[in-house]
Short mmCIF file of C-alpha atoms in Angstrom, two decimals:
data_model
loop_
_atom_site.label_atom_id
_atom_site.label_comp_id
_atom_site.label_asym_id
_atom_site.label_seq_id
_atom_site.Cartn_x
_atom_site.Cartn_y
_atom_site.Cartn_z
CA MET A 1 -23.31 104.63 -48.84
CA THR A 2 -24.64 101.09 -48.71
CA SER A 3 -24.07 99.50 -45.32
CA VAL A 4 -25.56 96.94 -42.93
CA ARG A 5 -25.67 96.76 -39.13
CA PHE A 6 -27.43 94.89 -36.36
CA CYS A 7 -29.36 96.75 -33.69
CA ARG A 8 -30.29 94.02 -31.24
CA ASP A 9 -32.59 91.80 -33.32
CA TRP A 10 -33.16 94.46 -35.98
CA PHE A 11 -31.24 94.15 -39.25
CA LEU A 12 -30.44 97.60 -40.67
CA LEU A 13 -29.73 98.45 -44.29
CA SER A 14 -28.84 101.90 -45.56
CA CYS A 15 -28.93 102.20 -49.33
CA ASN A 16 -29.24 105.30 -51.42
CA LYS A 17 -31.73 107.59 -49.60
CA LYS A 18 -33.26 105.04 -47.22
CA LEU A 19 -32.70 103.40 -43.88
CA VAL A 20 -34.62 100.12 -43.66
CA ALA A 21 -34.93 98.10 -40.43
CA VAL A 22 -36.30 94.54 -40.39
CA HIS A 23 -36.86 92.48 -37.24
CA THR A 24 -35.19 89.10 -37.63
CA LYS A 25 -37.10 87.21 -34.92
CA GLU A 26 -40.66 88.50 -35.18
CA SER A 27 -43.06 89.32 -38.01
CA ARG A 28 -43.10 93.03 -37.32
CA GLU A 29 -43.66 95.82 -39.79
CA PRO A 30 -40.32 97.00 -41.24
CA PHE A 31 -39.31 100.54 -40.39
CA VAL A 32 -38.41 102.68 -43.40
CA PHE A 33 -36.99 106.20 -43.26
CA ASP A 34 -36.65 107.97 -46.61
CA CYS A 35 -34.40 111.03 -46.44
CA SER A 36 -36.01 112.50 -49.55
CA ASP A 37 -39.29 112.75 -47.59
CA ALA A 38 -37.65 114.10 -44.42
CA GLU A 39 -37.59 117.61 -43.03
CA LYS A 40 -36.07 120.05 -45.50
CA PRO A 41 -32.95 122.06 -44.63
CA PRO A 42 -33.42 125.63 -43.41
CA LYS A 43 -32.77 128.29 -46.02
CA ASN A 44 -29.87 129.75 -44.06
CA LEU A 45 -28.02 126.39 -43.91
CA LYS A 46 -24.69 126.62 -45.69
CA ASP A 47 -21.04 125.75 -45.35
CA ASP A 48 -19.18 128.08 -43.00
CA GLY A 49 -16.48 128.72 -45.60
CA ASN A 50 -13.74 126.80 -43.80
CA SER A 51 -13.84 123.66 -45.94
CA ASN A 52 -10.63 122.46 -47.51
CA ASN A 53 -11.49 123.77 -50.95
CA GLY A 54 -12.99 126.99 -49.64
CA SER A 55 -16.19 126.64 -51.67
CA THR A 56 -19.82 126.49 -50.63
CA GLU A 57 -21.33 123.06 -51.13
CA GLU A 58 -24.14 122.45 -53.59
CA THR A 59 -27.58 121.15 -52.70
CA GLY A 60 -27.47 117.59 -51.37
CA SER A 61 -28.88 114.43 -52.93
CA ASP A 62 -30.34 112.97 -49.67
CA GLU A 63 -28.10 109.88 -49.97
CA VAL A 64 -27.31 108.31 -46.59
CA LEU A 65 -23.59 108.75 -45.89
CA ALA A 66 -23.16 107.04 -42.51
CA ILE A 67 -25.12 105.27 -39.79
CA ALA A 68 -24.33 104.42 -36.17
CA VAL A 69 -25.87 102.11 -33.55
CA SER A 70 -25.46 102.73 -29.82
CA SER A 71 -23.83 100.05 -27.66
CA SER A 72 -27.15 99.13 -26.00
CA GLY A 73 -28.91 98.90 -29.37
CA LYS A 74 -31.57 101.37 -28.27
CA LEU A 75 -30.47 104.28 -30.47
CA VAL A 76 -29.61 104.70 -34.15
CA ALA A 77 -28.35 107.75 -36.01
CA LEU A 78 -27.82 108.61 -39.65
CA THR A 79 -26.40 111.49 -41.63
CA ASP A 80 -27.02 112.23 -45.28
CA ASP A 81 -25.74 114.19 -48.22
CA THR A 82 -28.14 117.05 -47.44
CA LYS A 83 -26.38 117.43 -44.05
CA ARG A 84 -29.18 116.03 -41.91
CA LEU A 85 -28.31 114.35 -38.63
CA VAL A 86 -31.25 112.17 -37.60
CA LEU A 87 -31.58 110.43 -34.24
CA PHE A 88 -33.89 107.43 -33.77
CA GLU A 89 -35.14 105.34 -30.88
CA CYS A 90 -35.89 101.74 -31.88
CA GLU A 91 -37.44 100.23 -28.76
CA PRO A 92 -40.20 99.67 -27.81
CA SER A 93 -41.00 100.96 -31.31
CA TRP A 94 -39.18 103.01 -33.94
CA ARG A 95 -39.54 106.76 -33.80
CA CYS A 96 -37.55 109.76 -34.98
CA ILE A 97 -36.35 111.73 -31.95
CA SER A 98 -34.81 114.69 -33.76
CA THR A 99 -33.48 116.07 -37.01
CA ARG A 100 -30.53 118.41 -36.74
CA TRP A 101 -28.10 119.87 -39.24
CA VAL A 102 -24.35 119.55 -39.58
CA VAL A 103 -21.98 122.14 -41.03
CA ARG A 104 -20.43 119.88 -43.65
CA ARG A 105 -21.08 116.44 -45.08
CA CYS A 106 -20.00 113.73 -42.67
CA VAL A 107 -17.91 110.61 -43.06
CA SER A 108 -18.32 108.89 -39.68
CA LEU A 109 -20.72 108.75 -36.73
CA VAL A 110 -20.23 107.15 -33.32
CA PHE A 111 -22.14 107.16 -30.03
CA SER A 112 -20.33 107.48 -26.73
CA GLN A 113 -20.56 104.31 -24.63
CA ALA A 114 -22.71 106.18 -22.10
CA GLU A 115 -25.00 107.12 -25.01
CA ASP A 116 -25.13 110.75 -23.92
CA GLU A 117 -23.17 112.07 -26.89
CA LEU A 118 -23.10 111.53 -30.66
CA LEU A 119 -19.77 112.35 -32.33
CA VAL A 120 -19.77 113.42 -35.96
CA ALA A 121 -16.64 113.57 -38.14
CA ASP A 122 -16.88 115.66 -41.29
CA LYS A 123 -14.90 115.75 -44.51
CA SER A 124 -12.77 118.73 -43.48
CA GLY A 125 -11.32 116.91 -40.44
CA ASP A 126 -13.53 118.42 -37.73
CA VAL A 127 -15.35 116.40 -35.07
CA TYR A 128 -18.57 117.82 -33.61
CA SER A 129 -20.37 116.71 -30.47
CA PHE A 130 -24.17 116.48 -30.47
CA SER A 131 -26.07 115.85 -27.25
CA VAL A 132 -28.31 112.81 -27.06
CA VAL A 133 -29.84 113.93 -23.75
CA GLU A 134 -30.84 117.26 -25.35
CA PRO A 135 -31.77 116.02 -28.83
CA GLN A 136 -32.61 119.48 -30.21
CA ALA A 137 -29.35 121.14 -29.12
CA GLU A 138 -26.90 122.28 -31.78
CA GLY A 139 -23.53 120.60 -32.17
CA GLU A 140 -20.32 121.89 -30.63
CA LEU A 141 -16.90 121.69 -32.24
CA LYS A 142 -14.93 119.05 -30.36
CA MET A 143 -11.62 118.77 -32.22
CA GLY A 144 -9.97 119.43 -35.57
CA HIS A 145 -7.52 117.72 -37.90
CA LEU A 146 -5.41 118.92 -40.79
CA SER A 147 -6.62 116.15 -43.07
CA MET A 148 -9.93 114.55 -44.02
CA LEU A 149 -11.11 111.97 -41.49
CA LEU A 150 -12.07 108.51 -42.74
CA SER A 151 -12.97 106.64 -39.56
CA MET A 152 -13.60 107.22 -35.86
CA VAL A 153 -14.25 105.09 -32.76
CA VAL A 154 -14.66 105.72 -29.02
CA SER A 155 -12.88 103.52 -26.47
CA PRO A 156 -15.16 101.24 -24.39
CA ASP A 157 -14.39 103.22 -21.22
CA ASP A 158 -15.35 106.49 -22.96
CA LYS A 159 -11.93 107.97 -22.20
CA PHE A 160 -10.58 108.29 -25.73
CA ILE A 161 -11.68 109.35 -29.21
CA ILE A 162 -9.64 107.56 -31.87
CA THR A 163 -9.57 109.08 -35.36
CA ALA A 164 -8.03 107.98 -38.64
CA ASP A 165 -7.22 110.31 -41.51
CA ARG A 166 -6.18 110.43 -45.13
CA ASP A 167 -2.56 111.09 -44.17
CA GLU A 168 -1.73 107.66 -42.70
CA LYS A 169 -2.15 108.68 -39.05
CA ILE A 170 -4.25 107.32 -36.20
CA ARG A 171 -4.71 109.79 -33.35
CA VAL A 172 -5.80 108.89 -29.82
CA SER A 173 -7.26 111.92 -28.02
CA HIS A 174 -8.80 112.33 -24.58
CA ARG A 175 -12.56 112.58 -25.01
CA ARG A 176 -13.11 115.17 -22.27
CA SER A 177 -10.14 117.29 -23.36
CA PRO A 178 -9.47 116.47 -27.03
CA TYR A 179 -6.56 118.94 -27.24
CA ASN A 180 -4.74 116.48 -24.98
CA ILE A 181 -3.38 113.80 -27.32
CA GLN A 182 -2.64 110.48 -25.65
CA SER A 183 -0.73 108.86 -28.53
CA PHE A 184 -0.36 108.35 -32.26
CA CYS A 185 -0.46 104.93 -33.91
CA LEU A 186 1.97 105.28 -36.80
CA GLY A 187 2.99 102.66 -39.34
CA HIS A 188 0.52 102.58 -42.21
CA ARG A 189 1.94 103.68 -45.58
CA GLN A 190 -1.34 104.97 -47.04
CA PHE A 191 -4.65 106.40 -45.80
CA VAL A 192 -6.25 104.69 -42.81
CA SER A 193 -9.72 103.66 -43.96
CA THR A 194 -11.30 101.81 -41.04
CA LEU A 195 -10.94 101.34 -37.27
CA HIS A 196 -12.42 98.75 -34.91
CA ILE A 197 -12.08 97.93 -31.20
CA PRO A 198 -12.94 94.26 -30.47
CA PRO A 199 -15.52 94.05 -27.65
CA SER A 200 -13.54 91.51 -25.63
CA HIS A 201 -10.24 93.38 -25.96
CA PRO A 202 -10.98 96.99 -24.92
CA HIS A 203 -7.33 98.12 -25.06
CA TRP A 204 -6.68 96.83 -28.57
CA LEU A 205 -7.38 98.58 -31.86
CA LEU A 206 -7.62 97.09 -35.33
CA SER A 207 -6.94 99.35 -38.31
CA GLY A 208 -7.20 98.87 -42.06
CA SER A 209 -5.51 100.92 -44.74
CA GLY A 210 -5.08 101.61 -48.42
CA ASP A 211 -1.69 99.90 -48.11
CA GLY A 212 -3.56 96.56 -47.91
CA THR A 213 -2.63 95.80 -44.32
CA MET A 214 -4.54 95.26 -41.10
CA LYS A 215 -2.68 96.22 -37.95
CA LEU A 216 -3.27 95.47 -34.27
CA TRP A 217 -2.36 98.18 -31.76
CA GLU A 218 -2.27 98.82 -28.06
CA PHE A 219 -3.76 102.23 -28.68
CA GLU A 220 -3.10 104.01 -25.37
CA SER A 221 0.65 103.63 -25.87
CA GLY A 222 0.55 103.67 -29.68
CA ARG A 223 2.46 100.39 -29.73
CA LEU A 224 2.11 98.18 -32.81
CA LEU A 225 1.46 94.58 -31.77
CA GLN A 226 1.01 92.91 -35.14
CA SER A 227 0.54 93.53 -38.86
CA TRP A 228 -0.86 91.40 -41.65
CA ASP A 229 -0.59 92.09 -45.39
CA LEU A 230 -3.84 90.63 -46.71
CA SER A 231 -2.51 90.23 -50.24
CA GLN A 232 0.08 87.76 -48.94
CA LEU A 233 -2.66 85.65 -47.37
CA ASP A 234 -4.58 85.22 -50.62
CA GLU A 235 -2.79 83.28 -53.35
CA SER A 236 -5.27 84.57 -55.94
CA GLN A 237 -4.11 88.16 -55.45
CA SER A 238 -1.18 89.78 -57.22
CA SER A 239 2.08 89.89 -55.30
CA ASP A 240 2.96 93.25 -56.88
CA PRO A 241 3.78 95.53 -53.90
CA ASP A 242 2.59 98.57 -55.89
CA LYS A 243 -0.92 97.12 -56.30
CA ASN A 244 -2.44 97.17 -52.83
CA THR A 245 -6.15 96.64 -52.26
CA ALA A 246 -7.64 98.92 -49.64
CA VAL A 247 -9.13 97.40 -46.51
CA VAL A 248 -12.62 98.91 -46.27
CA ARG A 249 -14.28 97.15 -43.32
CA ILE A 250 -13.18 95.37 -40.14
CA ILE A 251 -15.85 93.84 -37.90
CA SER A 252 -15.90 91.31 -35.09
CA SER A 253 -18.40 88.99 -33.45
CA SER A 254 -20.02 90.15 -30.22
CA ASP A 255 -17.64 88.00 -28.17
CA GLY A 256 -14.68 89.62 -29.95
CA CYS A 257 -13.10 86.30 -30.93
CA HIS A 258 -13.83 86.30 -34.66
CA VAL A 259 -12.78 89.11 -37.00
CA ALA A 260 -13.94 89.53 -40.60
CA VAL A 261 -12.19 91.83 -43.09
CA LEU A 262 -13.44 93.15 -46.43
CA CYS A 263 -11.22 94.65 -49.12
CA GLU A 264 -12.25 96.99 -51.90
CA GLY A 265 -13.34 95.19 -55.07
CA GLU A 266 -12.56 91.69 -53.71
CA SER A 267 -15.05 88.83 -53.48
CA THR A 268 -13.17 87.36 -50.51
CA VAL A 269 -13.85 87.71 -46.79
CA HIS A 270 -10.74 87.23 -44.63
CA PHE A 271 -11.34 85.70 -41.19
CA PHE A 272 -9.02 86.07 -38.21
CA HIS A 273 -9.12 84.78 -34.64
CA LEU A 274 -8.22 87.01 -31.70
CA ASP A 275 -6.51 85.29 -28.80
CA GLN A 276 -5.12 87.29 -25.90
CA ASP A 277 -3.24 84.28 -24.54
CA ASN A 278 -1.56 83.51 -27.84
CA GLU A 279 1.74 85.29 -28.46
CA GLN A 280 0.66 85.97 -32.04
CA ARG A 281 -2.70 87.42 -30.81
CA LEU A 282 -4.22 87.99 -34.28
CA VAL A 283 -4.24 84.68 -36.12
CA PRO A 284 -5.46 84.13 -39.73
CA HIS A 285 -8.27 81.60 -39.68
CA SER A 286 -9.70 81.15 -43.19
CA ARG A 287 -10.94 82.87 -46.32
CA LEU A 288 -14.45 82.83 -47.68
CA HIS A 289 -14.72 83.15 -51.47
CA LEU A 290 -18.05 84.54 -52.65
CA ALA A 291 -19.74 84.51 -56.04
CA HIS A 292 -20.15 88.31 -55.91
CA CYS A 293 -18.29 91.17 -54.25
CA PRO A 294 -19.61 91.90 -50.76
CA LEU A 295 -20.93 95.43 -50.36
CA ASP A 296 -20.84 95.14 -46.58
CA ALA A 297 -21.13 92.61 -43.78
CA THR A 298 -22.11 92.46 -40.12
CA PHE A 299 -22.24 89.91 -37.31
CA ASP A 300 -25.57 89.21 -35.63
CA PRO A 301 -25.87 88.74 -31.83
CA GLU A 302 -25.42 84.95 -32.26
CA GLY A 303 -22.08 85.37 -34.06
CA GLN A 304 -23.33 84.61 -37.57
CA LEU A 305 -21.96 86.71 -40.43
CA TRP A 306 -24.53 88.39 -42.68
CA VAL A 307 -23.06 89.44 -46.03
CA LEU A 308 -24.73 91.94 -48.37
CA LEU A 309 -23.86 91.03 -51.96
CA ASP A 310 -23.73 93.06 -55.14
CA SER A 311 -26.35 90.83 -56.74
CA SER A 312 -30.06 91.14 -57.45
CA ASP A 313 -30.49 87.36 -57.32
CA ALA A 314 -28.97 86.71 -53.89
CA LEU A 315 -29.06 89.89 -51.87
CA LEU A 316 -27.99 88.39 -48.53
CA LYS A 317 -26.09 85.35 -47.32
CA ILE A 318 -25.62 84.08 -43.77
CA HIS A 319 -22.44 82.24 -42.80
CA THR A 320 -21.98 80.40 -39.55
CA LEU A 321 -18.93 78.72 -37.99
CA ARG A 322 -19.35 74.95 -38.03
CA GLN A 323 -16.54 72.47 -37.42
CA ASN A 324 -14.02 75.30 -37.62
CA SER A 325 -15.25 76.37 -41.07
CA TRP A 326 -17.46 79.29 -42.10
CA GLN A 327 -20.37 77.71 -43.98
CA CYS A 328 -23.32 79.22 -45.82
CA ARG A 329 -26.73 78.63 -44.22
CA THR A 330 -29.60 77.76 -46.55
CA ASP A 331 -32.23 76.93 -43.91
CA SER A 332 -32.59 80.30 -42.20
CA ILE A 333 -36.10 81.65 -41.59
CA GLU A 334 -34.54 84.96 -40.51
CA LEU A 335 -32.73 85.28 -43.84
CA SER A 336 -35.93 84.69 -45.81
CA ARG A 337 -37.84 87.22 -43.71
CA VAL A 338 -35.19 89.93 -44.06
CA SER A 339 -34.51 89.34 -47.77
CA GLU A 340 -38.20 89.52 -48.64
CA ALA A 341 -38.64 92.76 -46.70
CA LEU A 342 -35.56 94.41 -48.19
CA ARG A 343 -36.01 93.45 -51.82
CA PRO A 344 -38.48 96.21 -52.83
CA HIS A 345 -36.18 98.88 -51.42
CA TRP A 346 -33.07 97.27 -52.87
CA ASN A 347 -34.58 96.98 -56.36
CA THR A 348 -35.56 100.65 -56.22
CA ALA A 349 -32.02 101.63 -55.24
CA GLN A 350 -30.35 99.57 -57.98
CA GLY A 351 -28.70 101.75 -60.60
CA LEU A 352 -29.25 105.02 -58.74
CA GLY A 353 -25.58 105.61 -58.13
CA GLY A 354 -25.32 104.86 -54.40
CA SER A 355 -21.77 103.89 -53.37
CA SER A 356 -21.06 100.72 -51.43
CA HIS A 357 -17.88 101.96 -49.78
CA PRO A 358 -16.40 105.40 -49.18
CA VAL A 359 -14.15 106.76 -51.90
CA PHE A 360 -10.63 107.30 -50.60
CA PHE A 361 -8.40 109.87 -52.21
#
C-alpha cells in the first residue's frame, strides 16, 4: 500500500515492496529497505487455520501493507504481504532491529505511546502485541473481533486501544485488559475506514467511513459530538445519497489545529479547523483541488502538508497555510531533495500493481 509519513525530519514513502526514507533538512544518504531482499519466511510459517475463510494463505508478494512511526520518531515498523513484521531504529542512523513473523496479513500497526509495545491488527479481526523492549519475542494475542479490522489507534495516555471494523463499529477497549470494553462509538452507516486522535485534543476521536462522513467523538463515553457529510461540502460531488465516497485518510498537524481529509478517488483535500472553545468544535475551513488524485498525504513538523500524487510528472506537492489559505509552495529546497531521491524508486514501482489505499469490502 502506498503511503507517506514523517519521522522527525525524515520523509517516509512505502510503495510496492520498498520503504524509502529521505532526510528533508540534510544531504544524507536515503535509507531503502526492500522486502524482496529481506529475510525469508521460515518453512513452517503458515496460517493457523482460524482465518475467516478457513483457507491457508498463498505465498506473499512482499508488498508493504502498513507502516507505523512511534510518537518520539525514533522507531518505525512495517508489515508486508509475506507476513514480515520489521522493526527499525532511525536515529542516530537507520538500522533494522528485528524481523518477526505474524500469523496473518495485517491491516494496521500502531506503537504504544510508551514505545514498549507494537500492536498489530490482522485481517481476521485479531490484535497481537509485540514487545519493542524484547525485539525478538513472539507476538501474543491481545484481543479479537468478529469482523475484519480496518484501523486502530492507541489513546495518548496509553489507557485505551480503539479499533474500527468492517461492520460500522468503533470499539474502545482498555489496553491492559482488552476484554474490558470502555465504550462503543456507534453511528456510521458503513464500514469505518480510518481513525485519528488529534494531538492537542487527547480525548477526541475523528473517524471516517464508507458512508462519506467524518465524525468527532468523545471516545471514552462513546458520545458523538459532531458529524460532517463531505459530499455536502463539495458542490462538484453528486448529491445522490446512494453514492457515497469513502473517507480513506484523516490526518492533523502536529499542533492538532488543522485537519486534512482524503476521500477515495477524489482529487480534493478537505481542510477542517479544530477549536475546543468553539461550540461547533470541528469547523470546515477550505478545499484544495488538485490536478491529480492524492495517493496519500502527511503533515511535516512545521505544519506543512505534503501530498503524494498519482502522477509521474509531479510526484510531490507541499502546501502551506498563508493568509488563511492553503497554497502550493514552489520554492522548497526540501521538496526538490525528497522528490529527486524518491523518483528512481517511484518509477520502478509504477505499474507493478501496488494499491494506494486499502480495499474495503
